[in-house]
Amino acid sequence: MQKTFAGEDPAITILTSQPGAPVPAAITMPIRKARTASRRPVRAASRPIRKAKAAPTGVPDGFYRDLVWNLRNGVIAVTRDGRIAVMNEVAYRILGLTPSPDDIGLPFTQVLKDRPDVWRIVSGAFDLSHLPNRAELRLKSTGKVIGYTLSQVRDQAGAITGATLFFKDLTRVEQLEERERLRDRLAALGEMAAAIAHEVKNPLAGIEVMAGILKRQHAKSEDAQSILRDIIKEAKMANAIVLEVLDFVRPIRLQVERISLSDVVRDAIATAESHVPRGGVDVRVSLSEALPPIQGDPHQLRQLFTNLLTNAFEAMGGKGRVGISAQQLATEEEPAAGGEMHAVPMIQVEVADSGPGVPPDVMDRIFSPFFTTKPQGSGLGLAIVRKIVDAHDGRIDVGARAEGGTRFRVTLPVSGSHELFR
Ligand SMILES: Nc1ncnc2c1ncn2[C@@H]1O[C@H](COP(=O)(O)OP(=O)(O)OP(=O)(O)O)[C@@H](O)[C@H]1O
Ligand SMILES: [Mg+2]
């Protein structure tokens, strides 16, 4: 139905719904004002009226509502008195809130009460002289990074009638940038490690051989035997570290196959148990047989879960619980070549332990190569985990469990492009 404000300006029309036309549950679009073609030219009015645009002839009723609902950005619009006018599905999804049709018309402070960082941005729309454009924010509640633009809604007379927040989930983009940075760091580290390994390996081999000769020559001296045994053991250990470092900095060449994650995880549990005595730790695996097979390198993925489980066993010191579960996630949007987004089905595997947890002050360093809090640790376990996840185009998140302990979440695409990890 088109309603004409003949009394004010016949060129102004309001597009409203047809009487009785169904309004979608979770969205109510603000009434959209637009101008129709007028036979009479628009006169200069006492209040500044913006120039008429082309008439929206042929635009079906409900088009603007569907447009906002289907945008791939999150949109939240509020009225001048602070009530939600529009909140689309993507907005709910990015903010981790459950869509509810009842939210329309409620104060935004109430709807966004669990996302205080977002309502703080929205409330700035009516106070700030410069509104943020393409700004970024890490949401405290979910850890997601959003890129957002805040705009005011103005009526024909230029008065502010509301505000709109447009935002996009940049978490994945950030992770990809971080992955690039890691690759650069590894490339530099790789050159250095190769040079050091070259210098260190030969003297180490020499020490081991000469200690062996001395051991044979002093076969009767208990003291000499004990010292030389230690020298050989230490030289072997140093050599193992050099080989581990070289292995870490070498690019991964994935041997991709169709594999069952359940099999990989079960193998990893057995391998981790052979590294660290599990003691009384209760391991609970709940992996559904209905999970689809994924395209991945079974050897590398086994290594990934072995490292996570080894850490969990080490953290718990022989008692507690480790839970391993997996679920298929709703399709995610991934940036593809050319910046386009494409949909990818993902599987998320969670490894959670009831250990002491990672101290918050070291949380952002645990994936760095050589970071360790263990006397005998090399600090490469999680760096290797991250490298393997990256090579599979996946991602890994770590967090503290509310009930105590650590939770690692590995998200892998069911089938990925799996380029060479360069
Ligand atoms: N499940 C966990 N619980 C508590 N802290 C953990 C856990 N996993 C990792 N960490 C912390 O992260 C650090 C780095 O882990 P990472 O596996 O990279 O190295 P590491 O276990 O110390 O040595 P490496 O794995 O090379 O033998 C650990 O030293 C520990 O402080
Ligand atoms: Mg480790």
Short mmCIF file of N, CA, C and O and ligand atoms in Angstrom, two decimals, residues 311 314 374 381, ligand 2:
data_model
loop_
_atom_site.label_atom_id
_atom_site.label_comp_id
_atom_site.label_asym_id
_atom_site.label_seq_id
_atom_site.Cartn_x
_atom_site.Cartn_y
_atom_site.Cartn_z
N ASN A 311 49.87 -33.22 26.88
CA ASN A 311 49.83 -32.06 27.77
C ASN A 311 48.79 -32.25 28.86
O ASN A 311 49.02 -31.90 30.02
N GLU A 314 50.03 -34.69 31.37
CA GLU A 314 51.10 -34.08 32.17
C GLU A 314 50.54 -33.08 33.18
O GLU A 314 51.01 -32.99 34.31
N LYS A 374 57.61 -26.40 31.79
CA LYS A 374 58.03 -27.69 32.35
C LYS A 374 59.55 -27.81 32.31
O LYS A 374 60.16 -27.45 31.29
N GLY A 381 55.42 -28.68 21.61
CA GLY A 381 54.19 -29.47 21.45
C GLY A 381 53.05 -28.68 20.82
O GLY A 381 52.50 -29.08 19.79
MG MG B 2 53.60 -30.48 25.39
#
